Amino acid sequence: AALAAALLQHAGVSIARAQGLADEKDDLDKTGACRDVIANVCKFVKEGDGRIAQCVRNANRAAAARKQRSGTTNGCRAEVARFFRGAVRMAPRKKPPFGNGKRPWEKAEFQKSMFGVELVQGMRKACHKDAQQFCPSLQGKELLVCLKGRKKQLTPDCKRKIFRLQRDQAEDLSLDLPLLEACTVAMEKFPECRAKGPPGSHRACLRGKGDALDEACQKELFRSEQEASEDIRLNLDVFSKCQAELSEHCKEKEFGEARMLGCLWDHSFKDSAGFGEECRAAVNAATVRGVQDYRLDFRVRNTCTEDIDKLCATERNVVDNMKLSELFRTALDEDDGFESNAGQVIHCLKVNMQRLDSDRCKAEMERVVRIQAVYLAADPVHYKACKSEKDMYCANEKPERLHQCLRKNIKHLSPACMDSEIVQGVSERTDITLKPQVMKACSGAFSKFCTDISPGEAALIRCMQDHMHELSFPQTCKDELTRDMEAAGHDWRLKAGIAEKCEGELTRLCPEEKESGGGDAILCLRSKFDQVTDEGCLAELRRDVKQGSMDINLAPLVKEACEEDYKMYCSGVVPGEGKVHACLLANRAHLSAACAKAEFDFQAIRSSSLDADGPAMKACGDVMKKLCPDFAASDPLVWGCLEDHRHDEEMTSACMQAVGDNMKLKHSAFFLNPMMVRECTDEARSLCADEMASASKKDFRSNGAVFRCLVKSQSQIKNQRCRAVVARKIAQQAQDPSLDPELQQLCGTDIQRFCSHADDNLEQCLSKHIEDLSGPCREKQRKMMVAASGGLAANATLAKACVTAQKKLCGNIASSGFGLRLSCLLEHMQDDTMDPHCREALVYEQGKRAKGLEFNPSLKKECTRDLSVLVSKGKCLHYMGQGAEVQCLTDHVRQLEDPTCTSAVAKLLHSYSADLRAVPGMEAACKDDLRKMCSTVEPGDGRLHECLRNFIHQISNQECKEKVESIRDAESGSAFINHRVQKYCKHEQERFCSNVDPGESRLARCLLLHVREPGFSKECISSLSTLKVTPLAIAQAGAAHAMDELSSFLKKHKGFLDEWGGPTLILSVMAAALGAFAVSHWLLKRRFKKLAYTVDVPDSAC
């Protein structure tokens, strides 16, 4: 009693005053500290039953809402607070009347008997019916406790009054009499919990003491937490810190039924603009605390009653009978010996989510799953089960990444932890809305890529996964999907699709692995892919491999098995677009046994059909529809169709590369070739037993041995279909030597060193590094390149691509040992009539010819002598590396003596003018500038040169700028080198300048001299404007032309010459020359002014 008196004295209420209120006065003293406010604001309020006190308190609240001073003093406000703290203890003046049969609860006498003082204005009238119905014979504080417990059943008016009382009690613990009485000892024990502070601070302080509180106080605090879970306004810690956020983000929501806290959590997690960190922390703490116990989650508590009775009655009994100390201690406590039962009911509901009858309960549990997906601590059962694993494997992970970390280490988890993680993962598996991290990162992508699919549908997550590798897909979304898929890939039960479609096949083929869980079940299914018969499971396995083929992070089991191999051979390879798999395959002869087995089984599925190969599907999806319309992407025969159309006009370079990669893979190992496995397995076992024994290990070690054996034993193959398959592979290797595994064997180290990141095909990459290759590889590669440049007969790719073009453009050229037909095709490469597919195939050959004379048969033949002269004069000393001899010739073209060599070099320079890609090093030097300024410009036909010249002052790469200017200068001095002039002035050359020999700008001057003659096209005139030839030079050409005309005249009139003699001839020649020069100079000045020609000194030997 003494302690209670001391506490009440601290609260400003004396025992004597508290006991005397009922007998003395039931309202504020008009002469006390509030007399001025009463006189000004409440002078018309009838005294009694706390009405004046209510009036003064309402005035204070209204002023506070307007952020104004109400005019009251601190003393008045303290007096109002003391009044209501005392009034809550006042006993009613009368007992409730019974037995009169005249609806006594409606009479004033009954209303007066409810409370000593009305704590909320209008409560007597609003709640008298509810009191009679639900709480008969109860009065005072017992009646208030009863009405709060029946709040869900109260009439709307009474419910509003009770809520107002709850808000008052939340602000002032002294108004909650049961809580005050239960926590008196605790408040004495902890002085800081009775110190003066903002509203709600005393209650918050007590909650923070946890299990240090006595049993009675813990019970009442938990009861107040349950009340606060319904409405955020009762949780002052959140409500006071989130006023701005409520107004900004939740203004359309109604208070009550925990709606506002849910709204705030949604927006706080999304990092909404203007969301304060103080509010965010308070919201997260309240949200996590709420889902740790079903009794603290208003929505679960009220919507899942029947499902809890049906499915989780045992767990409910355990939780409801928890020790009071457990109400404030969960698995989050650091006491390892403590066992808490908190969270069992919600965990049980999560386990049984698919069995819930109530849609409302299921919706609330989905909300709980979303919260627990972000915070492991929000599920005490799960947290307790995985505490040691969390500390061992995920100590440095952020809270929102703990689930992903645990899933990546799932094979190391204890059974209890694994089961809990599987429950959470299965709950999230097919519904992207239950993956808050993904929803947060991908919200903007849904409407762009998956417009017709609503959030929550299982198809949405599959749609996002299918689009995630597109160029325009948001990187943040792609990264989050990758993390989610990588984590799920460690256990078959977590993988959407496989979990639903492959359970039966797992039971049949991999029962032990299925039972043990983890990734072994997936590895087992992959190794027995050829035994899987269920079409749905086959489709899901292919889809799984397709995703992993794009990014090894999405094939986590292969990544895990190959971790050390990756570090050793591919550490510099950035995952994506299948690059890591390509690196592992390039080093397959050196892989560890575990890595080789995992990668082999993965590649066996990948090679089975186009839809199992992500990079190939991306490159060939559209091509397949055009060239192979009768095949589905899932049909194993579609690869054969694409191989047959590999060199067709409509085959893109990207698809050609993908098809080539697939062909190399299938040529490397018997069991990576589905058609050969299907048709030749029996023959191979009979004829190639030793090779099959090695190949059956499925570890890449056989290196094509079975195929080589079948080739040697071809005459003994009885199965005609097998014979056809083998013959097809033989033909493919003849057409493309890179399919020969021997190339990989001789060049493996070089491929790893120079071509591990190559986007081009391997042969082209090796040719780029020809001088840096090891001896055996360089020798083999150079022979292949020289042979391919020596003629179409040795260049299967060009021979197939250019069948039509060579007949149409080069049919009159006889085959020779100097590649004349191939040179002819290159000369006509930019012609409008050139077959586009042939032109595309010629790009590589064109670039190769800049790398050395040996790849230019005609240049080597014609320029050997001139090159020797240049070398002897020391002109080629500073040229090093690939293409040094060719570059020396092109840079000294004016000094060449042999006209045939000059012509050959000029042709090469013309190819530089026609296509930027033909210029040694220019494409690489200008890569960034081309992407920035010319990304929409199609290569070839001089277009990229023209584009770069238009932006010459914006070019950032100095080497690129120098090359642009160099090609421009070469073009400007020679009509023969200038691609535009050659293309657009062909007719004009034949008509006006057919007898003019190229060289020393003669052709350019001739064309410009006749530019005003009828028959010149606009295109030709425009192209001539790029030439740098002065009017003087053209006038000289005109004079020379006049001299030629005069000479012709005199030859025809020889008698005239004999009669008049030499003087007349000399005078005539001089007059004609001077006249022609003057007229030409005058005319050309006018023409140049009109045509805006560039004027410069002649600067070319051509």
Short mmCIF file of N, CA and C in Angstrom, two decimals, residues 878-984:
data_model
loop_
_atom_site.label_atom_id
_atom_site.label_comp_id
_atom_site.label_asym_id
_atom_site.label_seq_id
_atom_site.Cartn_x
_atom_site.Cartn_y
_atom_site.Cartn_z
N HIS A 878 60.19 0.37 -89.28
CA HIS A 878 59.38 0.64 -88.08
C HIS A 878 58.03 -0.07 -88.09
N TYR A 879 57.78 -0.89 -89.09
CA TYR A 879 56.53 -1.65 -89.13
C TYR A 879 56.76 -2.99 -88.45
N MET A 880 55.92 -3.30 -87.46
CA MET A 880 56.10 -4.52 -86.68
C MET A 880 54.78 -5.28 -86.61
N GLY A 881 54.88 -6.58 -86.33
CA GLY A 881 53.70 -7.39 -86.05
C GLY A 881 52.92 -7.76 -87.30
N GLN A 882 51.66 -8.17 -87.05
CA GLN A 882 50.82 -8.61 -88.15
C GLN A 882 50.61 -7.49 -89.17
N GLY A 883 50.67 -7.88 -90.44
CA GLY A 883 50.36 -6.93 -91.50
C GLY A 883 51.42 -5.89 -91.75
N ALA A 884 52.64 -6.07 -91.21
CA ALA A 884 53.67 -5.05 -91.36
C ALA A 884 54.02 -4.83 -92.83
N GLU A 885 54.15 -5.93 -93.59
CA GLU A 885 54.52 -5.80 -95.01
C GLU A 885 53.42 -5.11 -95.79
N VAL A 886 52.17 -5.48 -95.51
CA VAL A 886 51.04 -4.87 -96.21
C VAL A 886 50.96 -3.39 -95.90
N GLN A 887 51.15 -3.03 -94.63
CA GLN A 887 51.06 -1.62 -94.25
C GLN A 887 52.19 -0.81 -94.86
N CYS A 888 53.37 -1.42 -94.96
CA CYS A 888 54.49 -0.72 -95.60
C CYS A 888 54.16 -0.42 -97.06
N LEU A 889 53.55 -1.35 -97.75
CA LEU A 889 53.18 -1.14 -99.15
C LEU A 889 52.12 -0.06 -99.28
N THR A 890 51.08 -0.09 -98.45
CA THR A 890 50.00 0.90 -98.58
C THR A 890 50.48 2.30 -98.21
N ASP A 891 51.40 2.40 -97.24
CA ASP A 891 51.89 3.72 -96.83
C ASP A 891 52.85 4.31 -97.86
N HIS A 892 53.47 3.47 -98.70
CA HIS A 892 54.44 3.96 -99.68
C HIS A 892 53.96 3.69 -101.11
N VAL A 893 52.67 3.77 -101.30
CA VAL A 893 52.10 3.46 -102.61
C VAL A 893 52.65 4.39 -103.70
N ARG A 894 52.99 5.63 -103.35
CA ARG A 894 53.48 6.58 -104.34
C ARG A 894 54.90 6.23 -104.82
N GLN A 895 55.59 5.41 -104.04
CA GLN A 895 56.96 5.09 -104.38
C GLN A 895 57.10 3.74 -105.08
N LEU A 896 55.99 3.07 -105.32
CA LEU A 896 56.05 1.78 -105.99
C LEU A 896 56.39 1.97 -107.46
N GLU A 897 57.17 1.07 -107.98
CA GLU A 897 57.65 1.20 -109.35
C GLU A 897 56.84 0.36 -110.33
N ASP A 898 56.43 -0.82 -109.91
CA ASP A 898 55.72 -1.74 -110.80
C ASP A 898 54.24 -1.32 -110.87
N PRO A 899 53.73 -0.96 -112.05
CA PRO A 899 52.32 -0.55 -112.17
C PRO A 899 51.33 -1.63 -111.69
N THR A 900 51.69 -2.89 -111.94
CA THR A 900 50.78 -3.96 -111.50
C THR A 900 50.71 -4.02 -109.97
N CYS A 901 51.84 -3.78 -109.32
CA CYS A 901 51.84 -3.73 -107.86
C CYS A 901 51.05 -2.52 -107.37
N THR A 902 51.30 -1.37 -108.03
CA THR A 902 50.55 -0.16 -107.67
C THR A 902 49.06 -0.39 -107.79
N SER A 903 48.65 -1.04 -108.85
CA SER A 903 47.23 -1.33 -109.05
C SER A 903 46.70 -2.26 -107.96
N ALA A 904 47.49 -3.27 -107.60
CA ALA A 904 47.05 -4.21 -106.56
C ALA A 904 46.90 -3.52 -105.22
N VAL A 905 47.87 -2.65 -104.89
CA VAL A 905 47.79 -1.91 -103.62
C VAL A 905 46.63 -0.93 -103.65
N ALA A 906 46.41 -0.28 -104.80
CA ALA A 906 45.28 0.64 -104.92
C ALA A 906 43.95 -0.07 -104.70
N LYS A 907 43.86 -1.30 -105.20
CA LYS A 907 42.64 -2.08 -104.97
C LYS A 907 42.44 -2.34 -103.47
N LEU A 908 43.54 -2.62 -102.80
CA LEU A 908 43.44 -2.83 -101.36
C LEU A 908 43.00 -1.56 -100.65
N LEU A 909 43.58 -0.42 -101.06
CA LEU A 909 43.17 0.86 -100.47
C LEU A 909 41.72 1.18 -100.79
N HIS A 910 41.28 0.78 -101.96
CA HIS A 910 39.86 0.97 -102.30
C HIS A 910 38.97 0.18 -101.35
N SER A 911 39.40 -1.03 -100.99
CA SER A 911 38.61 -1.82 -100.03
C SER A 911 38.58 -1.13 -98.68
N TYR A 912 39.68 -0.43 -98.30
CA TYR A 912 39.68 0.34 -97.06
C TYR A 912 38.64 1.44 -97.13
N SER A 913 38.56 2.11 -98.29
CA SER A 913 37.60 3.20 -98.47
C SER A 913 36.16 2.69 -98.42
N ALA A 914 35.96 1.48 -98.91
CA ALA A 914 34.60 0.93 -98.98
C ALA A 914 34.10 0.43 -97.65
N ASP A 915 35.00 -0.06 -96.80
CA ASP A 915 34.54 -0.70 -95.56
C ASP A 915 35.55 -0.45 -94.45
N LEU A 916 35.12 0.24 -93.44
CA LEU A 916 35.97 0.55 -92.28
C LEU A 916 36.57 -0.72 -91.67
N ARG A 917 35.82 -1.82 -91.72
CA ARG A 917 36.30 -3.06 -91.10
C ARG A 917 37.51 -3.65 -91.80
N ALA A 918 37.79 -3.21 -93.02
CA ALA A 918 38.95 -3.73 -93.76
C ALA A 918 40.24 -3.04 -93.35
N VAL A 919 40.14 -1.88 -92.71
CA VAL A 919 41.32 -1.12 -92.33
C VAL A 919 41.94 -1.74 -91.08
N PRO A 920 43.20 -2.10 -91.12
CA PRO A 920 43.83 -2.75 -89.96
C PRO A 920 43.68 -1.91 -88.69
N GLY A 921 43.05 -2.50 -87.67
CA GLY A 921 42.94 -1.85 -86.37
C GLY A 921 41.91 -0.77 -86.24
N MET A 922 41.22 -0.39 -87.33
CA MET A 922 40.32 0.76 -87.25
C MET A 922 39.04 0.43 -86.50
N GLU A 923 38.50 -0.74 -86.73
CA GLU A 923 37.25 -1.11 -86.05
C GLU A 923 37.45 -1.14 -84.54
N ALA A 924 38.58 -1.67 -84.09
CA ALA A 924 38.86 -1.71 -82.65
C ALA A 924 39.09 -0.31 -82.10
N ALA A 925 39.84 0.51 -82.82
CA ALA A 925 40.14 1.86 -82.35
C ALA A 925 38.88 2.72 -82.26
N CYS A 926 37.94 2.49 -83.18
CA CYS A 926 36.74 3.34 -83.26
C CYS A 926 35.51 2.70 -82.62
N LYS A 927 35.71 1.62 -81.89
CA LYS A 927 34.58 0.88 -81.35
C LYS A 927 33.65 1.76 -80.52
N ASP A 928 34.21 2.48 -79.55
CA ASP A 928 33.37 3.31 -78.67
C ASP A 928 32.72 4.45 -79.43
N ASP A 929 33.46 5.10 -80.32
CA ASP A 929 32.89 6.22 -81.08
C ASP A 929 31.80 5.74 -82.03
N LEU A 930 31.98 4.56 -82.61
CA LEU A 930 30.94 4.01 -83.48
C LEU A 930 29.68 3.71 -82.70
N ARG A 931 29.86 3.14 -81.51
CA ARG A 931 28.69 2.83 -80.70
C ARG A 931 27.96 4.10 -80.27
N LYS A 932 28.73 5.14 -80.02
CA LYS A 932 28.13 6.38 -79.54
C LYS A 932 27.45 7.17 -80.64
N MET A 933 28.10 7.24 -81.82
CA MET A 933 27.62 8.16 -82.86
C MET A 933 27.05 7.48 -84.10
N CYS A 934 27.38 6.20 -84.29
CA CYS A 934 27.00 5.54 -85.55
C CYS A 934 26.35 4.18 -85.29
N SER A 935 25.68 4.04 -84.15
CA SER A 935 25.15 2.72 -83.78
C SER A 935 24.06 2.24 -84.75
N THR A 936 23.39 3.16 -85.41
CA THR A 936 22.31 2.77 -86.33
C THR A 936 22.78 2.67 -87.78
N VAL A 937 24.06 2.91 -88.02
CA VAL A 937 24.59 2.91 -89.38
C VAL A 937 25.04 1.50 -89.74
N GLU A 938 24.60 1.03 -90.88
CA GLU A 938 24.98 -0.31 -91.34
C GLU A 938 26.41 -0.28 -91.87
N PRO A 939 27.27 -1.24 -91.46
CA PRO A 939 28.64 -1.27 -91.96
C PRO A 939 28.68 -1.50 -93.47
N GLY A 940 29.81 -1.08 -94.10
CA GLY A 940 30.01 -1.31 -95.52
C GLY A 940 29.59 -0.13 -96.37
N ASP A 941 29.98 -0.19 -97.62
CA ASP A 941 29.61 0.81 -98.61
C ASP A 941 30.03 2.22 -98.19
N GLY A 942 31.10 2.33 -97.40
CA GLY A 942 31.63 3.63 -96.99
C GLY A 942 30.79 4.36 -95.97
N ARG A 943 29.72 3.71 -95.47
CA ARG A 943 28.78 4.43 -94.60
C ARG A 943 29.41 4.80 -93.25
N LEU A 944 30.16 3.88 -92.67
CA LEU A 944 30.76 4.18 -91.36
C LEU A 944 31.82 5.27 -91.49
N HIS A 945 32.59 5.27 -92.58
CA HIS A 945 33.56 6.36 -92.81
C HIS A 945 32.83 7.70 -92.86
N GLU A 946 31.75 7.74 -93.63
CA GLU A 946 31.01 9.00 -93.79
C GLU A 946 30.44 9.47 -92.46
N CYS A 947 29.92 8.51 -91.67
CA CYS A 947 29.36 8.87 -90.37
C CYS A 947 30.43 9.47 -89.46
N LEU A 948 31.59 8.82 -89.37
CA LEU A 948 32.65 9.32 -88.50
C LEU A 948 33.16 10.68 -88.97
N ARG A 949 33.21 10.89 -90.27
CA ARG A 949 33.66 12.18 -90.76
C ARG A 949 32.69 13.29 -90.38
N ASN A 950 31.42 12.95 -90.35
CA ASN A 950 30.41 13.95 -89.96
C ASN A 950 30.58 14.37 -88.51
N PHE A 951 31.18 13.46 -87.70
CA PHE A 951 31.37 13.75 -86.28
C PHE A 951 32.86 13.82 -85.93
N ILE A 952 33.69 14.23 -86.89
CA ILE A 952 35.14 14.18 -86.73
C ILE A 952 35.60 14.90 -85.47
N HIS A 953 34.96 16.01 -85.13
CA HIS A 953 35.40 16.79 -83.97
C HIS A 953 34.90 16.20 -82.65
N GLN A 954 34.03 15.22 -82.72
CA GLN A 954 33.52 14.60 -81.51
C GLN A 954 34.16 13.25 -81.22
N ILE A 955 35.04 12.80 -82.10
CA ILE A 955 35.70 11.50 -81.91
C ILE A 955 36.65 11.60 -80.73
N SER A 956 36.52 10.67 -79.79
CA SER A 956 37.31 10.72 -78.57
C SER A 956 38.62 9.96 -78.67
N ASN A 957 38.67 8.92 -79.50
CA ASN A 957 39.87 8.10 -79.61
C ASN A 957 40.80 8.70 -80.66
N GLN A 958 42.00 9.09 -80.23
CA GLN A 958 42.93 9.77 -81.14
C GLN A 958 43.35 8.87 -82.29
N GLU A 959 43.58 7.58 -82.01
CA GLU A 959 43.97 6.65 -83.07
C GLU A 959 42.87 6.54 -84.11
N CYS A 960 41.63 6.48 -83.63
CA CYS A 960 40.49 6.43 -84.55
C CYS A 960 40.44 7.68 -85.41
N LYS A 961 40.62 8.82 -84.78
CA LYS A 961 40.56 10.08 -85.51
C LYS A 961 41.65 10.13 -86.59
N GLU A 962 42.84 9.67 -86.26
CA GLU A 962 43.93 9.67 -87.23
C GLU A 962 43.63 8.76 -88.41
N LYS A 963 43.02 7.60 -88.14
CA LYS A 963 42.69 6.68 -89.22
C LYS A 963 41.58 7.26 -90.11
N VAL A 964 40.61 7.91 -89.49
CA VAL A 964 39.55 8.56 -90.28
C VAL A 964 40.14 9.58 -91.23
N GLU A 965 41.05 10.40 -90.70
CA GLU A 965 41.66 11.44 -91.53
C GLU A 965 42.56 10.82 -92.61
N SER A 966 43.25 9.73 -92.26
CA SER A 966 44.13 9.08 -93.23
C SER A 966 43.35 8.53 -94.41
N ILE A 967 42.25 7.84 -94.15
CA ILE A 967 41.44 7.28 -95.23
C ILE A 967 40.81 8.41 -96.05
N ARG A 968 40.38 9.47 -95.37
CA ARG A 968 39.79 10.60 -96.08
C ARG A 968 40.82 11.24 -97.04
N ASP A 969 42.06 11.39 -96.57
CA ASP A 969 43.10 11.98 -97.41
C ASP A 969 43.41 11.09 -98.61
N ALA A 970 43.46 9.77 -98.36
CA ALA A 970 43.73 8.84 -99.46
C ALA A 970 42.62 8.91 -100.51
N GLU A 971 41.37 8.98 -100.05
CA GLU A 971 40.24 9.05 -100.99
C GLU A 971 40.25 10.36 -101.77
N SER A 972 40.60 11.45 -101.09
CA SER A 972 40.45 12.77 -101.72
C SER A 972 41.42 12.99 -102.86
N GLY A 973 42.52 12.21 -102.89
CA GLY A 973 43.49 12.42 -103.94
C GLY A 973 43.38 11.45 -105.09
N SER A 974 42.46 10.48 -104.99
CA SER A 974 42.40 9.47 -106.04
C SER A 974 40.97 9.04 -106.31
N ALA A 975 40.53 9.23 -107.52
CA ALA A 975 39.19 8.77 -107.91
C ALA A 975 39.14 7.25 -107.93
N PHE A 976 40.30 6.61 -108.14
CA PHE A 976 40.33 5.15 -108.20
C PHE A 976 40.18 4.56 -106.80
N ILE A 977 40.80 5.16 -105.80
CA ILE A 977 40.69 4.67 -104.43
C ILE A 977 39.35 5.05 -103.82
N ASN A 978 38.82 6.20 -104.18
CA ASN A 978 37.59 6.73 -103.60
C ASN A 978 36.41 5.83 -103.95
N HIS A 979 35.86 5.17 -102.94
CA HIS A 979 34.80 4.19 -103.18
C HIS A 979 33.56 4.85 -103.76
N ARG A 980 33.19 5.99 -103.28
CA ARG A 980 31.98 6.66 -103.78
C ARG A 980 32.12 7.02 -105.26
N VAL A 981 33.30 7.53 -105.62
CA VAL A 981 33.52 7.87 -107.02
C VAL A 981 33.45 6.62 -107.89
N GLN A 982 34.10 5.55 -107.43
CA GLN A 982 34.09 4.32 -108.20
C GLN A 982 32.68 3.76 -108.34
N LYS A 983 31.88 3.93 -107.30
CA LYS A 983 30.54 3.36 -107.33
C LYS A 983 29.58 4.20 -108.18
N TYR A 984 29.65 5.52 -108.01
CA TYR A 984 28.64 6.38 -108.64
C TYR A 984 29.08 6.99 -109.98
#
